PDB file of C-alpha atoms in Angstrom:
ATOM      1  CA  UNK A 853      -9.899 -15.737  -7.663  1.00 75.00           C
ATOM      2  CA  UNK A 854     -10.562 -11.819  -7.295  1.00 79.00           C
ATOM      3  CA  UNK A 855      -7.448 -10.145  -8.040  1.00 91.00           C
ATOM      4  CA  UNK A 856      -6.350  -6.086  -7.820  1.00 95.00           C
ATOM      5  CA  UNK A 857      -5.953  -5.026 -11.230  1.00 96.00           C
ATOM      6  CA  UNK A 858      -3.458  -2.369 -12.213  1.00 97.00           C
ATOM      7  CA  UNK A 859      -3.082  -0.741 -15.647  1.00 94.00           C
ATOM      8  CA  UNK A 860      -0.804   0.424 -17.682  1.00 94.00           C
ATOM      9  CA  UNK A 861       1.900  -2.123 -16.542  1.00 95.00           C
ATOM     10  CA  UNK A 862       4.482   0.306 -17.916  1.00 96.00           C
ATOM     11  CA  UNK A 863       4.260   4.474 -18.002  1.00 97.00           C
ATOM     12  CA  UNK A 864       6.774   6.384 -19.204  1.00 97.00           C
ATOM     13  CA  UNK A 865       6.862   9.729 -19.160  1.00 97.00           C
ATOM     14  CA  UNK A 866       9.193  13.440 -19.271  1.00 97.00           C
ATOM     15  CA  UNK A 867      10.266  14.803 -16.049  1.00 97.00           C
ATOM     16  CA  UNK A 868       7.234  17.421 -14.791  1.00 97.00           C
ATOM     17  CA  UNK A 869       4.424  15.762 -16.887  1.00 97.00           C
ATOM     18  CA  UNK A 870       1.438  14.958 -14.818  1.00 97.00           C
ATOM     19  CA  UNK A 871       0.376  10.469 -14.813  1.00 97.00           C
ATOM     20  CA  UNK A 872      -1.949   8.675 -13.658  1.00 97.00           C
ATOM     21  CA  UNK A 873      -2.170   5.487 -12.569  1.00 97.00           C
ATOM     22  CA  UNK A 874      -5.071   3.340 -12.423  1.00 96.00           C
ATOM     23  CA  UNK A 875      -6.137   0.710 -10.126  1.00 97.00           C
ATOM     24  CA  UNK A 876      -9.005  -1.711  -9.932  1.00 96.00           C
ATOM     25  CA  UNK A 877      -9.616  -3.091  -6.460  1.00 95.00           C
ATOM     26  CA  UNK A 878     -11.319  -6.350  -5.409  1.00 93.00           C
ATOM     27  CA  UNK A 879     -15.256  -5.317  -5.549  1.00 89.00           C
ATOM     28  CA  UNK A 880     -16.217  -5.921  -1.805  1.00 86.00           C
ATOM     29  CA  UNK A 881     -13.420  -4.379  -0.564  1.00 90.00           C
ATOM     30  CA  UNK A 882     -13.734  -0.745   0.815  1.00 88.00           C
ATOM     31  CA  UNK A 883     -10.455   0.216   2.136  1.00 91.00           C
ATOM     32  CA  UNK A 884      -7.242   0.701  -0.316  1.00 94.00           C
ATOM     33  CA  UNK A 885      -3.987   1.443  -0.615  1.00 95.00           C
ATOM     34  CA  UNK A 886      -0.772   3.147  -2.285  1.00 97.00           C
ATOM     35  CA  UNK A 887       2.343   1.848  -2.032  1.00 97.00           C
ATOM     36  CA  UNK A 888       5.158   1.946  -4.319  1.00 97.00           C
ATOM     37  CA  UNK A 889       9.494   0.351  -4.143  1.00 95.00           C
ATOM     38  CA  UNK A 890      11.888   2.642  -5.756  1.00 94.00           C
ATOM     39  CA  UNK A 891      14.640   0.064  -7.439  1.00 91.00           C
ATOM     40  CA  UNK A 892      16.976  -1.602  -5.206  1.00 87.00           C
ATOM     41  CA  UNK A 893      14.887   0.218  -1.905  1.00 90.00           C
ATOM     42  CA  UNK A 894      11.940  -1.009   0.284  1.00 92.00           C
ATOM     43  CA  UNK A 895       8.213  -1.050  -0.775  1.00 94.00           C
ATOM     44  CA  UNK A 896       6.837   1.947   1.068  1.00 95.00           C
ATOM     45  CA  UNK A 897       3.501   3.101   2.444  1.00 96.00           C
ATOM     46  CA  UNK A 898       2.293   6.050   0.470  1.00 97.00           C
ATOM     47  CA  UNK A 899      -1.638   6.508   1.441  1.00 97.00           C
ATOM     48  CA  UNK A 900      -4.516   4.430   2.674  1.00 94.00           C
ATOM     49  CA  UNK A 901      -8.278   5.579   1.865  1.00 94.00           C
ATOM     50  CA  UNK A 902     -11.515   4.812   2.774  1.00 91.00           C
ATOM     51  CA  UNK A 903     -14.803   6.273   2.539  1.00 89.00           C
ATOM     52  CA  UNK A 904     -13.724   8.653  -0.120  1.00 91.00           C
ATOM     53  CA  UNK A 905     -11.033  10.118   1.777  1.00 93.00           C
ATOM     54  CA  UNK A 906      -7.254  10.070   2.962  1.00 95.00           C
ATOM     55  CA  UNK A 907      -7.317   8.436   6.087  1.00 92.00           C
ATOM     56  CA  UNK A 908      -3.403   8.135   6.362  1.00 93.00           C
ATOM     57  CA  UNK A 909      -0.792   9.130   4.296  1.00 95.00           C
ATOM     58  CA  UNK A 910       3.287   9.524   4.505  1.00 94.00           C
ATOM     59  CA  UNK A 911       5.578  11.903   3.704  1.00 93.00           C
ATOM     60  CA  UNK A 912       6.292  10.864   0.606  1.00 93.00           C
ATOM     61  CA  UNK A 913       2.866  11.805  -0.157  1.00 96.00           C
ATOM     62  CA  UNK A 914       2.994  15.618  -0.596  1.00 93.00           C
ATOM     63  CA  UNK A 915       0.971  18.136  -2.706  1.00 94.00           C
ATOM     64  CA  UNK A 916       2.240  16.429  -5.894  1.00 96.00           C
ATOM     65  CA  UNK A 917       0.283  13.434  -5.219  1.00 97.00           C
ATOM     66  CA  UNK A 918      -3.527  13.344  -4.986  1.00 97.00           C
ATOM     67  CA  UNK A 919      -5.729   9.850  -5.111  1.00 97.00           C
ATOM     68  CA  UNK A 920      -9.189   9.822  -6.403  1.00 95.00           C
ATOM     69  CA  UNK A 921     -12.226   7.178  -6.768  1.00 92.00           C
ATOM     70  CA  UNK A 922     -14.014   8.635  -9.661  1.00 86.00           C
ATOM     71  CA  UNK A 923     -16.568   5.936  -9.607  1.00 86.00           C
ATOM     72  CA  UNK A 924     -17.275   2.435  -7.879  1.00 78.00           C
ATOM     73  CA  UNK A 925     -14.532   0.456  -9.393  1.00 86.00           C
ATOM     74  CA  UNK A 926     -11.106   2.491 -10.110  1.00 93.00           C
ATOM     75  CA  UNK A 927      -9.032   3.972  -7.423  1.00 96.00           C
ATOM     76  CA  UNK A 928      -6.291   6.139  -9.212  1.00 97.00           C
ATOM     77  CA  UNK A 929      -3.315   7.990  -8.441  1.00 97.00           C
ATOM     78  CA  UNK A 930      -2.329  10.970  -9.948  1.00 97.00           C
ATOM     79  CA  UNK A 931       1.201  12.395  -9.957  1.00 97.00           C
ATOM     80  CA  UNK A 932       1.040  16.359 -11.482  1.00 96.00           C
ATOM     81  CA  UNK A 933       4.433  17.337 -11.777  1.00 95.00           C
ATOM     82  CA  UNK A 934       6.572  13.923 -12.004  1.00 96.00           C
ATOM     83  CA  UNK A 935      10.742  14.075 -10.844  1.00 96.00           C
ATOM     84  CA  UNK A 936      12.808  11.805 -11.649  1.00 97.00           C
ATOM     85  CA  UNK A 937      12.592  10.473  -8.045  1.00 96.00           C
ATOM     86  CA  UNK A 938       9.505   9.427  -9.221  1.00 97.00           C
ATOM     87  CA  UNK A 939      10.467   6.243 -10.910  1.00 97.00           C
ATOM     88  CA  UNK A 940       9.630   3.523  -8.844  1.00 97.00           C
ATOM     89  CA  UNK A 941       7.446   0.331  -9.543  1.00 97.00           C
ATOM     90  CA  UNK A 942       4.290   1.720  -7.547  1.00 98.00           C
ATOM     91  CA  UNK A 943       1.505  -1.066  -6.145  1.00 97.00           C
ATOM     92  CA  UNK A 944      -2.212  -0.638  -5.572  1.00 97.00           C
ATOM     93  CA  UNK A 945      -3.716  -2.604  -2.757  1.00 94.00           C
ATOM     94  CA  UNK A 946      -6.778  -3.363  -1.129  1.00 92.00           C
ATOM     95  CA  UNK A 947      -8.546  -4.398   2.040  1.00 89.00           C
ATOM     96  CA  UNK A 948     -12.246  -5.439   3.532  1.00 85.00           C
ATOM     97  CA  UNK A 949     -11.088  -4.126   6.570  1.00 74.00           C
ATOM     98  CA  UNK A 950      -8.480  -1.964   7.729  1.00 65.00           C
ATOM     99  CA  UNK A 951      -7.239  -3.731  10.834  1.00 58.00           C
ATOM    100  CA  UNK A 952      -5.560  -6.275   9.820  1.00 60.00           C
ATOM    101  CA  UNK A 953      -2.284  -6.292   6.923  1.00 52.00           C
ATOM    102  CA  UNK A 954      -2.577  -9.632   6.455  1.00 61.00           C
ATOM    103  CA  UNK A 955      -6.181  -8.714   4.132  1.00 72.00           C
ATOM    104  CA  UNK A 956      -4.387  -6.133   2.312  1.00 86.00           C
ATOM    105  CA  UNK A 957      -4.362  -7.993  -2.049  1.00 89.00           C
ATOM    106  CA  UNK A 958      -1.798  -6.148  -3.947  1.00 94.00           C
ATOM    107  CA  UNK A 959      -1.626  -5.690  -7.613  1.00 96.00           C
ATOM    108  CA  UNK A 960       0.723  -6.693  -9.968  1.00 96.00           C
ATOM    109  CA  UNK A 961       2.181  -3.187  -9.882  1.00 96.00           C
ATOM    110  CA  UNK A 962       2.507   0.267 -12.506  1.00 97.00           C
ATOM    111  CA  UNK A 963       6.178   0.860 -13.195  1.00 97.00           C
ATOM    112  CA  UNK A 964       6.499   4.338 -13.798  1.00 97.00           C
ATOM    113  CA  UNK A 965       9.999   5.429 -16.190  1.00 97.00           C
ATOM    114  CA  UNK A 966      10.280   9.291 -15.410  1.00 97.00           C
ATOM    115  CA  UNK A 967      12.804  10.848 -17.870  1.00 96.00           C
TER     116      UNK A 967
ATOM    117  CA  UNK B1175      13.627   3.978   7.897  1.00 60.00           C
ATOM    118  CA  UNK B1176      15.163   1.211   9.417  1.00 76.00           C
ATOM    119  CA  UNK B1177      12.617  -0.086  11.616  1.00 93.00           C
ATOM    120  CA  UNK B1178      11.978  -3.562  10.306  1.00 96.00           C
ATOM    121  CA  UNK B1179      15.433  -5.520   9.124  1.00 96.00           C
ATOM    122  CA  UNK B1180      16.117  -8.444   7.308  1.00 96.00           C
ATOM    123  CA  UNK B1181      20.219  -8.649   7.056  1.00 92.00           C
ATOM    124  CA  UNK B1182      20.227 -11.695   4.745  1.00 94.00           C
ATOM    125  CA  UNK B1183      19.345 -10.709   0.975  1.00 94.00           C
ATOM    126  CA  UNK B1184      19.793 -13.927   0.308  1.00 96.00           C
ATOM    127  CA  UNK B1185      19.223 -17.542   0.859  1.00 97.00           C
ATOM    128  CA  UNK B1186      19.923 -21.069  -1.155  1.00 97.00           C
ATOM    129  CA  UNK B1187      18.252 -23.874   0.148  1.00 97.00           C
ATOM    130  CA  UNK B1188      17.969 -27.197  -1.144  1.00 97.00           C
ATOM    131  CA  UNK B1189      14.518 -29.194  -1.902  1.00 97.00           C
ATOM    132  CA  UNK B1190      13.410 -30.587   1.157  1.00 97.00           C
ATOM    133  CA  UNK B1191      15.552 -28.874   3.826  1.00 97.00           C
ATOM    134  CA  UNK B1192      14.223 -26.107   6.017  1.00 98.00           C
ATOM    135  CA  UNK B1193      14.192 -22.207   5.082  1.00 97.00           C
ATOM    136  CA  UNK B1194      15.186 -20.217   7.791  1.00 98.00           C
ATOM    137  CA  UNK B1195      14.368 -16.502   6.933  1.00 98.00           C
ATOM    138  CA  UNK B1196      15.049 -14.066   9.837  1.00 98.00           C
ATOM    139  CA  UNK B1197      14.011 -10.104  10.926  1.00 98.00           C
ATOM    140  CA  UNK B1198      14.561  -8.010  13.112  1.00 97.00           C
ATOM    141  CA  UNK B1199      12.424  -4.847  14.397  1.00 97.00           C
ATOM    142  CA  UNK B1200      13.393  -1.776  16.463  1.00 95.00           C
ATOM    143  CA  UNK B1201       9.981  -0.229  16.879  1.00 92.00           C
ATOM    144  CA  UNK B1202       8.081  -1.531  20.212  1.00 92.00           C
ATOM    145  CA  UNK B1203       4.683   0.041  19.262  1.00 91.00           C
ATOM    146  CA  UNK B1204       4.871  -2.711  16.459  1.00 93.00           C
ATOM    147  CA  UNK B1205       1.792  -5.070  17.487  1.00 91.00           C
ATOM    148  CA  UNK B1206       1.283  -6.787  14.187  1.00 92.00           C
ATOM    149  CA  UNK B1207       3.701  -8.862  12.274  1.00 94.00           C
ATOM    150  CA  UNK B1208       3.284 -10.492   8.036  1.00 93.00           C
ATOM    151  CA  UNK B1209       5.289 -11.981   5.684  1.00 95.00           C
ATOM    152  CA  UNK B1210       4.945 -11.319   2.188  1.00 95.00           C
ATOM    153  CA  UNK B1211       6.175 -13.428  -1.107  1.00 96.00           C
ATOM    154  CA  UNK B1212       6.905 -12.034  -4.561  1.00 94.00           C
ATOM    155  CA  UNK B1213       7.694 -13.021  -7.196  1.00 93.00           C
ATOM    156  CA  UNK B1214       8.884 -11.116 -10.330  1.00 88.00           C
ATOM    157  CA  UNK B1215       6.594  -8.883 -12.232  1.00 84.00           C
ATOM    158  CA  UNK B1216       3.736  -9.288  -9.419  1.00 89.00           C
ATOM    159  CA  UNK B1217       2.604  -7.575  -6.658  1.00 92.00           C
ATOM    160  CA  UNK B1218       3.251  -9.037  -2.975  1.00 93.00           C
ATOM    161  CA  UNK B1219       1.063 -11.496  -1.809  1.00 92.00           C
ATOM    162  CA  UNK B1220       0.225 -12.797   1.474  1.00 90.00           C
ATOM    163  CA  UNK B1221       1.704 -15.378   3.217  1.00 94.00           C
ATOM    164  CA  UNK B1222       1.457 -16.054   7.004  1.00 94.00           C
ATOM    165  CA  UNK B1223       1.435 -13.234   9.954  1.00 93.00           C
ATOM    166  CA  UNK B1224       1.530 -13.008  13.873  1.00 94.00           C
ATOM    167  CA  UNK B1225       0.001 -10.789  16.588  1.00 93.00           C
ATOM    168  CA  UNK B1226       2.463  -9.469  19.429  1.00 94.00           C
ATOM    169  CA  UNK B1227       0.367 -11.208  21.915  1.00 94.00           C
ATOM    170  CA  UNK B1228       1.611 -14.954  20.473  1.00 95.00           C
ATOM    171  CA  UNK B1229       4.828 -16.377  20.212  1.00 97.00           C
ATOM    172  CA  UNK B1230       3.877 -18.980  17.033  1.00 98.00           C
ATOM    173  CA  UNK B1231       1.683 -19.362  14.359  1.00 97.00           C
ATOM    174  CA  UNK B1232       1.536 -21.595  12.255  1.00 97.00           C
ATOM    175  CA  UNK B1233      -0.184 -22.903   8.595  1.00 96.00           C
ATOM    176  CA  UNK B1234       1.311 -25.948   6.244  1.00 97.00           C
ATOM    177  CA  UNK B1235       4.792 -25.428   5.616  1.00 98.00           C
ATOM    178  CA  UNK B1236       4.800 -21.924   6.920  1.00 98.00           C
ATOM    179  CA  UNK B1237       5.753 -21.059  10.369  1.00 98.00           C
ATOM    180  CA  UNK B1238       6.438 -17.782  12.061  1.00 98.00           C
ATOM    181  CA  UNK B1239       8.334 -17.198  15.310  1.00 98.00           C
ATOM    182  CA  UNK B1240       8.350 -14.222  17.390  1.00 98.00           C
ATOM    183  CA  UNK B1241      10.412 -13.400  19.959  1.00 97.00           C
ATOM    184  CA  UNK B1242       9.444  -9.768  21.414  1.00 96.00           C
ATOM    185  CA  UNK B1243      11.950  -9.475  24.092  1.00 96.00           C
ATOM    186  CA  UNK B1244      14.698  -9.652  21.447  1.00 97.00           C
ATOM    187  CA  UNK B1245      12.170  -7.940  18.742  1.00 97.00           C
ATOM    188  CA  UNK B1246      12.730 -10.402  16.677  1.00 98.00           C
ATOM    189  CA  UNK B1247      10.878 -13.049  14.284  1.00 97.00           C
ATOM    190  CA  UNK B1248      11.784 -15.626  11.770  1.00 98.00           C
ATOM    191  CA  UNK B1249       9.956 -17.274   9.218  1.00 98.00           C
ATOM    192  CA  UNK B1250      10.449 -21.138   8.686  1.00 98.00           C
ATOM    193  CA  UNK B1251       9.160 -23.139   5.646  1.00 98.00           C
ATOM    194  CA  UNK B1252       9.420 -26.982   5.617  1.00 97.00           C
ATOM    195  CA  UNK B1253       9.515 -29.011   3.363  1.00 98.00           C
ATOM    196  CA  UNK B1254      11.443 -26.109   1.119  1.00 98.00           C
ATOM    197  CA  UNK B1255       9.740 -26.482  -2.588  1.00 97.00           C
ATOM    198  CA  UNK B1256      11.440 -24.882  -6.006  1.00 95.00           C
ATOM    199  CA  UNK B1257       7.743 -22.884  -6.567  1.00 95.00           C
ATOM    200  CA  UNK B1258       9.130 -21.133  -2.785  1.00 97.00           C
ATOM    201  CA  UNK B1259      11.939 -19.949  -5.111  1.00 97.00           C
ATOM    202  CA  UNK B1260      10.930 -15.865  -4.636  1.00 97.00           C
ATOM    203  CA  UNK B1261      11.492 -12.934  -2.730  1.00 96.00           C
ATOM    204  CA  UNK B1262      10.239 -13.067   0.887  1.00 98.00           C
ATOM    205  CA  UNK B1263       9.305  -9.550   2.697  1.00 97.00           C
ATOM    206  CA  UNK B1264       8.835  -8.904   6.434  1.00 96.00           C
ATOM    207  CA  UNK B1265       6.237  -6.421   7.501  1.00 94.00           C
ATOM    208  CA  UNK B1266       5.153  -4.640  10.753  1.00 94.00           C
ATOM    209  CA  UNK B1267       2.304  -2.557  11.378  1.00 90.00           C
ATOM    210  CA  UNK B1268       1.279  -0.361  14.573  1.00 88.00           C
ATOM    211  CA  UNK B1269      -2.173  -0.864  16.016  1.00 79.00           C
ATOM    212  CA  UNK B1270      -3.031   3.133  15.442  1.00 81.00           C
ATOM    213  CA  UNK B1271      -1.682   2.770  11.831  1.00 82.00           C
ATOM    214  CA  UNK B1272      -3.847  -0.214   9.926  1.00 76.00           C
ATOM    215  CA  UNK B1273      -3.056   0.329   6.242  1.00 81.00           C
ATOM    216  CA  UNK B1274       0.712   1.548   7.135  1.00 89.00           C
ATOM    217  CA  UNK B1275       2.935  -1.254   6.559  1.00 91.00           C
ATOM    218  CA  UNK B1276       6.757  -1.306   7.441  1.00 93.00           C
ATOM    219  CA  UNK B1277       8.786  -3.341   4.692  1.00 95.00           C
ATOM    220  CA  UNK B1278      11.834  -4.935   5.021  1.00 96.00           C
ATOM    221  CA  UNK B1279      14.168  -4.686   2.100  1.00 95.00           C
ATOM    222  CA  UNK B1280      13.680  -8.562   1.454  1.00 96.00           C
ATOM    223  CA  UNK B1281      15.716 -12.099   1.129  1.00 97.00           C
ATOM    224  CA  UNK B1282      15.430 -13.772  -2.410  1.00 97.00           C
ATOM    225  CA  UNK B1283      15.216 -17.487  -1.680  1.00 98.00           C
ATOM    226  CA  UNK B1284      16.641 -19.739  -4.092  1.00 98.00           C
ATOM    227  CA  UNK B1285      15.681 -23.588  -3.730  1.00 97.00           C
ATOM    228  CA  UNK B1286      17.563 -25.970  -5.423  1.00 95.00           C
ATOM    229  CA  UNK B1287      16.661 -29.478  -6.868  1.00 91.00           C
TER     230      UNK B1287
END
C-alpha cells in the first residue's frame, strides 16, 4: 500500500538553528499538507500546497516557516530560526484532491527536540 | 481553538461491547465531518467521515452520527476489537477551507479481553 514517507523520525536541534524536514508524498497525489501536535495539545493545520504554491496556511505559519518541492517526489519544510515552541511531533500529509479530508494519508510523523 | 471538542480522553471498553466516542462542534460553517485513529509512533489514519447534509454513515463496525441541530456527532464501533485499542481524533473542515482540518484533542480507547 502507498504510504507518506517522512524522514528523519527524530531531529534534534539548538534553539535558532535552521531544520528541515522532509516528506515523501504518495506519487499521484498533487495536493499536500503540514500539520504538526505540540505534546499534550491538538494536531494543528499548518499549510496546504498545491501547484507549487501556498494555497492556505495558519498563523502558526509565519516568516520562520517556508515549504518547498524541490523536485517531483519530496515536499519539505524548513524551519530557519527554530524556538523552543518549536518542539512538536510535526506530520506530512497528502491528498489527490483537495475537497475532501477524508483523502488526506498522513505520515508517520518528524519529531522535532528544539533545545 | 476550541471549535471541535471531545470531553472524554478516555474510554475502556470490553471485547465485544459497543464504543461510544462522542464530539462536539461550535463552528456552523463546519460542512464536513472525519474521524481519525492513531496509534503510537504513526501518523493519523483515516477512518470513517460524514457530510452536513446526512445524519448517518456508515462502513463495518464503524458508524458515525451527526446531529447538527445540537452540533454534535458520535462515533460508534461494534463489535469493539483489542487492534481498536488507539487514539481516536474528531475532525471538521469548512467547505472554503479543504486541506484545513480542525482536531479534537482525542479519546484513547482501551479494549479489554
Amino acid at each position: 500500500e502507498p504510504e507518506v514517507t517522512q524522514t528523519p523520525s527524530h531531529q534534534v536541534t539548538q534553539m535558532g538553528q535552521e531544520v528541515i524536514l522532509r516528506c515523501v508524498p504518495i506519487s499521484n497525489h498533487l495536493y499536500f499538507y503540514w500539520y504538526r501536535q505540540i505534546l499534550g495539545q491538538k494536531v494543528e493545520f499548518l499549510v496546504s500546497f498545491y501547484n507549487n504554491e501556498i494555497s492556505e496556511k495558519s498563523e502558526i505559519f509565519d516568516d520562520q516557516f517556508s515549504v518547498e518541492r524541490p523536485d517531483g517526489s519530496n515536499f519539505t519544510l524548513k524551519i530557519r530560526s527554530t524556538k523552543l515552541e518549536d518542539s512538536a511531533m510535526y506530520f506530512c500529509a497528502s491528498s489527490e484532491r483537495g475537497t475532501q479530508g477524508k483523502e488526506l494519508f498522513f505520515g508517520s510523523g518528524t519529531q522535532l527536540s528544539v533545545l | 481553538d476550541q471549535q471541535v471538542k471531545q470531553n472524554s480522553p478516555s474510554l475502556s471498553v470490553q471485547e465485544g461491547r459497543i464504543s461510544i466516542l462522542n464530539c462536539d462542534y461550535t463552528n456552523s460553517m463546519f460542512d464536513y465531518f472525519l474521524w481519525y485513529k492513531k496509534y503510537p509512533a504513526e501518523g493519523p489514519t483515516f477512518l470513517i467521515s460524514i457530510s452536513s447534509i446526512k445524519d448517518k454513515n456508515e462502513d463495518g463496525r464503524f458508524t458515525v452520527f451527526l446531529n447538527k441541530s445540537a452540533k454534535h456527532l458520535s462515533l460508534h464501533i461494534v463489535p469493539s476489537q483489542p487492534g481498536d485499542s488507539a487514539v481516536y481524533f474528531c475532525a471538521a473542515r469548512r467547505t472554503d477551507s479543504w486541506g484545513k482540518l480542525q482536531f479534537g484533542a482525542g479519546t484513547q480507547v482501551v479494549v479489554t479481553p
